CSV table of N, CA, C and O in Angstrom, one decimal:
chain,number,residue,atom,x,y,z
A,1,UNK,N,-17.1,40.3,227.9
A,1,UNK,CA,-16.4,41.4,228.5
A,1,UNK,C,-17.0,42.7,228.1
A,1,UNK,O,-17.4,42.9,226.9
A,2,UNK,N,-17.1,43.6,229.0
A,2,UNK,CA,-17.7,44.9,228.8
A,2,UNK,C,-16.8,45.8,228.0
A,2,UNK,O,-15.5,45.6,228.0
A,3,UNK,N,-17.3,46.8,227.3
A,3,UNK,CA,-16.5,47.7,226.5
A,3,UNK,C,-15.7,48.6,227.5
A,3,UNK,O,-16.2,49.1,228.5
A,4,UNK,N,-14.4,48.7,227.1
A,4,UNK,CA,-13.5,49.6,227.9
A,4,UNK,C,-13.7,51.0,227.4
A,4,UNK,O,-13.5,51.3,226.2
A,5,UNK,N,-14.1,51.9,228.3
A,5,UNK,CA,-14.3,53.3,227.9
A,5,UNK,C,-13.2,54.2,228.4
A,5,UNK,O,-12.8,55.1,227.6
A,6,UNK,N,-12.7,54.1,229.6
A,6,UNK,CA,-11.7,55.0,230.1
A,6,UNK,C,-12.2,56.0,231.0
A,6,UNK,O,-13.3,56.5,230.8
A,7,UNK,N,-11.4,56.3,232.0
A,7,UNK,CA,-11.9,57.4,233.0
A,7,UNK,C,-12.0,58.7,232.4
A,7,UNK,O,-12.7,59.6,232.9
A,8,UNK,N,-11.3,59.0,231.3
A,8,UNK,CA,-11.3,60.3,230.6
A,8,UNK,C,-12.7,60.5,230.0
A,8,UNK,O,-13.0,61.7,229.7
A,9,UNK,N,-13.5,59.5,229.8
A,9,UNK,CA,-14.9,59.7,229.3
A,9,UNK,C,-15.9,59.7,230.4
A,9,UNK,O,-17.1,59.8,230.0
A,10,UNK,N,-15.5,59.5,231.6
A,10,UNK,CA,-16.5,59.5,232.7
A,10,UNK,C,-16.8,60.9,233.2
A,10,UNK,O,-16.0,61.8,233.0
A,11,UNK,N,-17.9,61.1,233.9
A,11,UNK,CA,-18.3,62.4,234.5
A,11,UNK,C,-17.8,62.3,235.9
A,11,UNK,O,-18.2,61.5,236.7
A,12,UNK,N,-16.8,63.2,236.3
A,12,UNK,CA,-16.2,63.3,237.6
A,12,UNK,C,-16.9,64.4,238.4
A,12,UNK,O,-17.4,65.4,237.8
A,13,UNK,N,-17.0,64.3,239.7
A,13,UNK,CA,-17.5,65.3,240.5
A,13,UNK,C,-16.4,66.4,240.7
A,13,UNK,O,-15.2,66.0,241.0
A,14,UNK,N,-16.7,67.6,240.6
A,14,UNK,CA,-15.7,68.7,240.7
A,14,UNK,C,-16.0,69.6,241.9
A,14,UNK,O,-17.1,69.8,242.2
A,15,UNK,N,-14.9,70.0,242.5
A,15,UNK,CA,-15.0,70.9,243.7
A,15,UNK,C,-13.8,71.9,243.6
A,15,UNK,O,-12.7,71.5,243.5
A,16,UNK,N,-14.1,73.2,243.7
A,16,UNK,CA,-13.1,74.2,243.8
A,16,UNK,C,-12.6,74.3,245.2
A,16,UNK,O,-13.4,74.4,246.1
A,17,UNK,N,-11.3,74.4,245.3
A,17,UNK,CA,-10.6,74.6,246.6
A,17,UNK,C,-9.7,75.8,246.6
A,17,UNK,O,-8.7,75.8,245.9
A,18,UNK,N,-10.1,76.9,247.3
A,18,UNK,CA,-9.3,78.1,247.3
A,18,UNK,C,-8.7,78.3,248.6
A,18,UNK,O,-9.4,78.1,249.7
A,19,UNK,N,-7.5,78.7,248.7
A,19,UNK,CA,-6.8,79.1,249.9
A,19,UNK,C,-6.0,80.4,249.6
A,19,UNK,O,-6.0,80.9,248.5
A,20,UNK,N,-5.4,80.9,250.7
A,20,UNK,CA,-4.6,82.1,250.5
A,20,UNK,C,-3.5,81.9,249.5
A,20,UNK,O,-3.2,82.8,248.8
A,21,UNK,N,-2.9,80.7,249.5
A,21,UNK,CA,-1.7,80.5,248.7
A,21,UNK,C,-1.9,79.8,247.4
A,21,UNK,O,-1.0,79.8,246.5
A,22,UNK,N,-3.1,79.1,247.2
A,22,UNK,CA,-3.3,78.3,246.0
A,22,UNK,C,-4.7,78.4,245.5
A,22,UNK,O,-5.6,78.8,246.3
A,23,UNK,N,-4.9,78.0,244.3
A,23,UNK,CA,-6.2,77.7,243.7
A,23,UNK,C,-6.2,76.3,243.2
A,23,UNK,O,-5.2,75.9,242.6
A,24,UNK,N,-7.2,75.5,243.6
A,24,UNK,CA,-7.1,74.1,243.3
A,24,UNK,C,-8.5,73.6,242.8
A,24,UNK,O,-9.5,74.2,243.1
A,25,UNK,N,-8.4,72.6,241.9
A,25,UNK,CA,-9.6,71.9,241.5
A,25,UNK,C,-9.5,70.4,241.9
A,25,UNK,O,-8.5,69.8,241.5
A,26,UNK,N,-10.5,69.9,242.6
A,26,UNK,CA,-10.5,68.5,243.0
A,26,UNK,C,-11.5,67.8,242.2
A,26,UNK,O,-12.7,68.2,242.2
A,27,UNK,N,-11.1,66.7,241.6
A,27,UNK,CA,-12.0,65.8,240.8
A,27,UNK,C,-12.1,64.5,241.5
A,27,UNK,O,-11.0,63.9,241.8
A,28,UNK,N,-13.3,63.9,241.7
A,28,UNK,CA,-13.4,62.6,242.3
A,28,UNK,C,-14.3,61.7,241.4
A,28,UNK,O,-15.2,62.2,240.7
A,29,UNK,N,-14.0,60.4,241.5
A,29,UNK,CA,-14.8,59.5,240.7
A,29,UNK,C,-14.8,58.1,241.5
A,29,UNK,O,-13.8,57.7,242.0
A,30,UNK,N,-16.0,57.5,241.5
A,30,UNK,CA,-16.1,56.2,242.1
A,30,UNK,C,-16.5,55.2,241.1
A,30,UNK,O,-17.5,55.3,240.4
A,31,UNK,N,-15.6,54.3,240.8
A,31,UNK,CA,-15.7,53.2,239.8
A,31,UNK,C,-16.3,52.0,240.5
A,31,UNK,O,-15.7,51.4,241.3
A,32,UNK,N,-17.5,51.6,240.1
A,32,UNK,CA,-18.1,50.4,240.7
A,32,UNK,C,-17.4,49.1,240.3
A,32,UNK,O,-16.7,49.0,239.3
A,33,UNK,N,-17.6,48.1,241.1
A,33,UNK,CA,-17.1,46.7,240.9
A,33,UNK,C,-17.5,46.3,239.5
A,33,UNK,O,-18.7,46.4,239.1
A,34,UNK,N,-16.6,45.9,238.7
A,34,UNK,CA,-16.9,45.3,237.3
A,34,UNK,C,-16.7,46.4,236.2
A,34,UNK,O,-16.6,46.0,235.0
A,35,UNK,N,-16.6,47.7,236.5
A,35,UNK,CA,-16.4,48.7,235.5
A,35,UNK,C,-15.0,48.5,234.9
A,35,UNK,O,-14.1,48.3,235.6
A,36,UNK,N,-14.9,48.7,233.6
A,36,UNK,CA,-13.7,48.6,232.9
A,36,UNK,C,-13.0,47.2,233.1
A,36,UNK,O,-11.8,47.1,233.0
A,37,UNK,N,-13.8,46.3,233.4
A,37,UNK,CA,-13.4,44.9,233.6
A,37,UNK,C,-12.5,44.7,234.9
A,37,UNK,O,-11.8,43.7,235.0
A,38,UNK,N,-12.5,45.6,235.8
A,38,UNK,CA,-11.8,45.5,237.1
A,38,UNK,C,-12.8,44.9,238.1
A,38,UNK,O,-14.0,45.3,238.1
A,39,UNK,N,-12.3,44.1,239.0
A,39,UNK,CA,-13.2,43.4,240.0
A,39,UNK,C,-13.0,44.0,241.4
A,39,UNK,O,-12.7,43.3,242.3
A,40,UNK,N,-13.2,45.3,241.5
A,40,UNK,CA,-13.1,46.0,242.8
A,40,UNK,C,-13.8,47.3,242.7
A,40,UNK,O,-14.0,47.9,241.6
A,41,UNK,N,-14.1,47.9,243.8
A,41,UNK,CA,-14.6,49.3,243.8
A,41,UNK,C,-13.4,50.2,244.0
A,41,UNK,O,-12.5,49.9,244.8
A,42,UNK,N,-13.3,51.2,243.1
A,42,UNK,CA,-12.2,52.0,243.1
A,42,UNK,C,-12.6,53.5,243.3
A,42,UNK,O,-13.5,54.0,242.5
A,43,UNK,N,-12.1,54.1,244.2
A,43,UNK,CA,-12.3,55.5,244.5
A,43,UNK,C,-11.1,56.3,244.1
A,43,UNK,O,-10.0,56.0,244.6
A,44,UNK,N,-11.2,57.3,243.2
A,44,UNK,CA,-10.1,58.1,242.7
A,44,UNK,C,-10.3,59.6,243.0
A,44,UNK,O,-11.4,60.1,242.8
A,45,UNK,N,-9.2,60.3,243.4
A,45,UNK,CA,-9.3,61.7,243.5
A,45,UNK,C,-8.0,62.3,242.9
A,45,UNK,O,-6.9,61.8,243.0
A,46,UNK,N,-8.2,63.3,242.1
A,46,UNK,CA,-7.2,64.1,241.4
A,46,UNK,C,-7.3,65.5,241.8
A,46,UNK,O,-8.4,66.1,241.7
A,47,UNK,N,-6.2,66.2,242.3
A,47,UNK,CA,-6.3,67.6,242.6
A,47,UNK,C,-5.2,68.3,241.8
A,47,UNK,O,-4.0,68.0,241.8
A,48,UNK,N,-5.7,69.3,241.0
A,48,UNK,CA,-4.9,70.2,240.2
A,48,UNK,C,-4.7,71.5,241.0
A,48,UNK,O,-5.7,72.1,241.4
A,49,UNK,N,-3.5,71.9,241.3
A,49,UNK,CA,-3.2,73.0,242.1
A,49,UNK,C,-2.3,74.0,241.4
A,49,UNK,O,-1.3,73.7,240.9
A,50,UNK,N,-2.7,75.3,241.5
A,50,UNK,CA,-1.9,76.4,240.9
A,50,UNK,C,-1.5,77.3,242.1
A,50,UNK,O,-2.4,78.0,242.7
A,51,UNK,N,-0.2,77.3,242.5
A,51,UNK,CA,0.2,78.2,243.5
A,51,UNK,C,0.1,79.7,243.0
A,51,UNK,O,0.4,79.9,241.9
A,52,UNK,N,-0.3,80.6,243.9
A,52,UNK,CA,-0.4,82.0,243.5
A,52,UNK,C,0.9,82.7,243.3
A,52,UNK,O,1.0,83.6,242.5
A,53,UNK,N,2.0,82.2,243.9
A,53,UNK,CA,3.2,82.9,243.9
A,53,UNK,C,4.3,82.2,243.0
A,53,UNK,O,5.4,82.6,242.9
A,54,UNK,N,3.9,81.1,242.3
A,54,UNK,CA,4.8,80.4,241.4
A,54,UNK,C,4.1,80.1,240.1
A,54,UNK,O,2.9,79.9,240.0
A,55,UNK,N,4.9,79.9,239.0
A,55,UNK,CA,4.4,79.6,237.7
A,55,UNK,C,4.5,78.1,237.5
A,55,UNK,O,5.3,77.6,236.8
A,56,UNK,N,3.6,77.3,238.2
A,56,UNK,CA,3.6,75.9,238.1
A,56,UNK,C,2.2,75.3,238.3
A,56,UNK,O,1.3,75.9,238.8
A,57,UNK,N,2.1,74.0,237.9
A,57,UNK,CA,0.9,73.2,238.1
A,57,UNK,C,1.3,72.0,238.8
A,57,UNK,O,2.2,71.3,238.4
A,58,UNK,N,0.6,71.7,239.9
A,58,UNK,CA,0.9,70.4,240.7
A,58,UNK,C,-0.4,69.5,240.5
A,58,UNK,O,-1.5,70.0,240.6
A,59,UNK,N,-0.1,68.2,240.2
A,59,UNK,CA,-1.2,67.2,240.1
A,59,UNK,C,-1.0,66.1,241.1
A,59,UNK,O,0.1,65.5,241.1
A,60,UNK,N,-1.9,65.9,242.0
A,60,UNK,CA,-1.8,64.9,243.1
A,60,UNK,C,-2.9,63.9,242.9
A,60,UNK,O,-4.1,64.3,242.7
A,61,UNK,N,-2.6,62.6,242.9
A,61,UNK,CA,-3.5,61.5,242.7
A,61,UNK,C,-3.6,60.8,244.0
A,61,UNK,O,-2.6,60.5,244.7
A,62,UNK,N,-4.9,60.4,244.4
A,62,UNK,CA,-5.1,59.5,245.5
A,62,UNK,C,-6.2,58.5,245.1
A,62,UNK,O,-7.1,58.8,244.4
A,63,UNK,N,-6.0,57.2,245.5
A,63,UNK,CA,-7.0,56.2,245.2
A,63,UNK,C,-7.0,55.2,246.3
A,63,UNK,O,-6.1,55.0,247.0
A,64,UNK,N,-8.2,54.5,246.4
A,64,UNK,CA,-8.4,53.4,247.3
A,64,UNK,C,-9.3,52.4,246.6
A,64,UNK,O,-10.2,52.7,245.8
A,65,UNK,N,-9.0,51.1,246.9
A,65,UNK,CA,-9.9,50.0,246.4
A,65,UNK,C,-10.3,49.1,247.6
A,65,UNK,O,-9.7,49.2,248.7
A,66,UNK,N,-11.3,48.3,247.3
A,66,UNK,CA,-11.7,47.4,248.4
A,66,UNK,C,-11.0,46.0,248.2
A,66,UNK,O,-11.2,45.1,249.0
A,67,UNK,N,-10.2,45.9,247.2
A,67,UNK,CA,-9.4,44.6,246.9
A,67,UNK,C,-8.0,45.0,246.4
A,67,UNK,O,-7.9,46.1,245.8
A,68,UNK,N,-7.0,44.2,246.4
A,68,UNK,CA,-5.7,44.4,245.8
A,68,UNK,C,-5.9,44.5,244.3
A,68,UNK,O,-6.6,43.8,243.7
A,69,UNK,N,-5.2,45.5,243.7
A,69,UNK,CA,-5.3,45.7,242.3
A,69,UNK,C,-4.1,46.5,241.8
A,69,UNK,O,-3.3,47.1,242.6
A,70,UNK,N,-3.9,46.5,240.5
A,70,UNK,CA,-2.8,47.3,239.9
A,70,UNK,C,-3.5,48.5,239.3
A,70,UNK,O,-4.5,48.4,238.6
A,71,UNK,N,-2.9,49.7,239.6
A,71,UNK,CA,-3.4,50.9,239.1
A,71,UNK,C,-2.3,51.9,238.8
A,71,UNK,O,-1.4,52.1,239.5
A,72,UNK,N,-2.4,52.5,237.6
A,72,UNK,CA,-1.4,53.4,237.1
A,72,UNK,C,-2.1,54.6,236.5
A,72,UNK,O,-2.5,54.6,235.4
A,73,UNK,N,-2.3,55.7,237.3
A,73,UNK,CA,-3.0,56.9,236.9
A,73,UNK,C,-1.9,57.9,236.3
A,73,UNK,O,-0.8,58.0,236.8
A,74,UNK,N,-2.3,58.5,235.2
A,74,UNK,CA,-1.4,59.5,234.6
A,74,UNK,C,-2.2,60.6,234.0
A,74,UNK,O,-3.5,60.5,234.0
A,75,UNK,N,-1.6,61.6,233.6
A,75,UNK,CA,-2.2,62.8,233.0
A,75,UNK,C,-1.6,63.0,231.6
A,75,UNK,O,-0.4,63.0,231.4
A,76,UNK,N,-2.5,63.3,230.6
A,76,UNK,CA,-2.1,63.5,229.2
A,76,UNK,C,-2.6,64.8,228.7
A,76,UNK,O,-3.1,64.8,227.5
A,77,UNK,N,-2.7,65.8,229.5
A,77,UNK,CA,-3.2,67.1,229.1
A,77,UNK,C,-2.2,67.8,228.2
A,77,UNK,O,-1.0,67.7,228.4
A,78,UNK,N,-2.7,68.6,227.3
A,78,UNK,CA,-1.8,69.5,226.4
A,78,UNK,C,-2.2,70.9,226.6
A,78,UNK,O,-3.4,71.2,226.6
A,79,UNK,N,-1.3,71.8,226.8
A,79,UNK,CA,-1.5,73.2,227.0
A,79,UNK,C,-0.9,74.0,225.9
A,79,UNK,O,0.3,73.8,225.6
A,80,UNK,N,-1.6,75.0,225.4
A,80,UNK,CA,-1.0,76.0,224.5
A,80,UNK,C,-0.4,77.1,225.3
A,80,UNK,O,-1.1,78.1,225.6
A,81,UNK,N,0.9,77.1,225.5
A,81,UNK,CA,1.5,78.2,226.3
A,81,UNK,C,2.0,79.4,225.5
A,81,UNK,O,2.4,80.4,226.0
A,82,UNK,N,1.8,79.2,224.1
A,82,UNK,CA,2.2,80.3,223.2
A,82,UNK,C,1.1,81.3,223.0
A,82,UNK,O,1.2,82.4,222.4
A,83,UNK,N,-0.1,81.0,223.5
A,83,UNK,CA,-1.3,81.9,223.3
A,83,UNK,C,-2.2,81.5,222.1
A,83,UNK,O,-1.9,80.6,221.4
A,84,UNK,N,-3.3,82.1,222.0
A,84,UNK,CA,-4.3,81.8,221.0
A,84,UNK,C,-3.8,81.8,219.5
A,84,UNK,O,-4.2,81.0,218.7
A,85,UNK,N,-2.9,82.7,219.2
A,85,UNK,CA,-2.4,82.9,217.9
A,85,UNK,C,-1.7,81.6,217.4
A,85,UNK,O,-1.7,81.3,216.2
A,86,UNK,N,-1.1,80.8,218.3
A,86,UNK,CA,-0.4,79.6,217.9
A,86,UNK,C,-1.3,78.4,217.8
A,86,UNK,O,-0.9,77.3,217.4
A,87,UNK,N,-2.5,78.5,218.3
A,87,UNK,CA,-3.4,77.3,218.4
A,87,UNK,C,-3.6,76.6,217.0
A,87,UNK,O,-3.8,75.4,217.0
A,88,UNK,N,-3.6,77.3,215.9
A,88,UNK,CA,-3.9,76.7,214.6
A,88,UNK,C,-2.7,75.9,214.1
A,88,UNK,O,-2.8,75.1,213.2
A,89,UNK,N,-1.5,76.1,214.7
A,89,UNK,CA,-0.3,75.4,214.2
A,89,UNK,C,-0.1,74.1,215.0
A,89,UNK,O,0.9,73.4,214.7
A,90,UNK,N,-1.0,73.7,215.9
A,90,UNK,CA,-0.8,72.5,216.6
A,90,UNK,C,-1.0,71.3,215.7
A,90,UNK,O,-1.8,71.3,214.8
A,91,UNK,N,-0.2,70.2,215.9
A,91,UNK,CA,-0.3,69.0,215.2
A,91,UNK,C,-0.6,67.9,216.2
A,91,UNK,O,0.1,67.7,217.2
A,92,UNK,N,-1.7,67.2,216.0
A,92,UNK,CA,-2.0,66.1,217.0
A,92,UNK,C,-1.8,64.8,216.3
A,92,UNK,O,-2.3,64.5,215.2
A,93,UNK,N,-1.0,63.9,216.9
A,93,UNK,CA,-0.8,62.6,216.3
A,93,UNK,C,-1.7,61.6,217.0
A,93,UNK,O,-2.0,61.6,218.1
């Protein structure tokens, strides 16, 4: 069995998407058959969108495979919303 690395350690292709109402970052990755011990080709796209008129972040996931599979994509990002002065007080478990 191959070593499980995780998509978070892979190099994704990035593309900036700007429109009148939003700023977005699109990340795509193509996982070949056999990677991470999965037996299918998996294409994944994640789009992070910041609306210009609202204080929010939207994350949209899209994926396709060439065979039936189970897939559960999620995001585990952490943001310091208190500013740089609070960065030293973070505790990571």
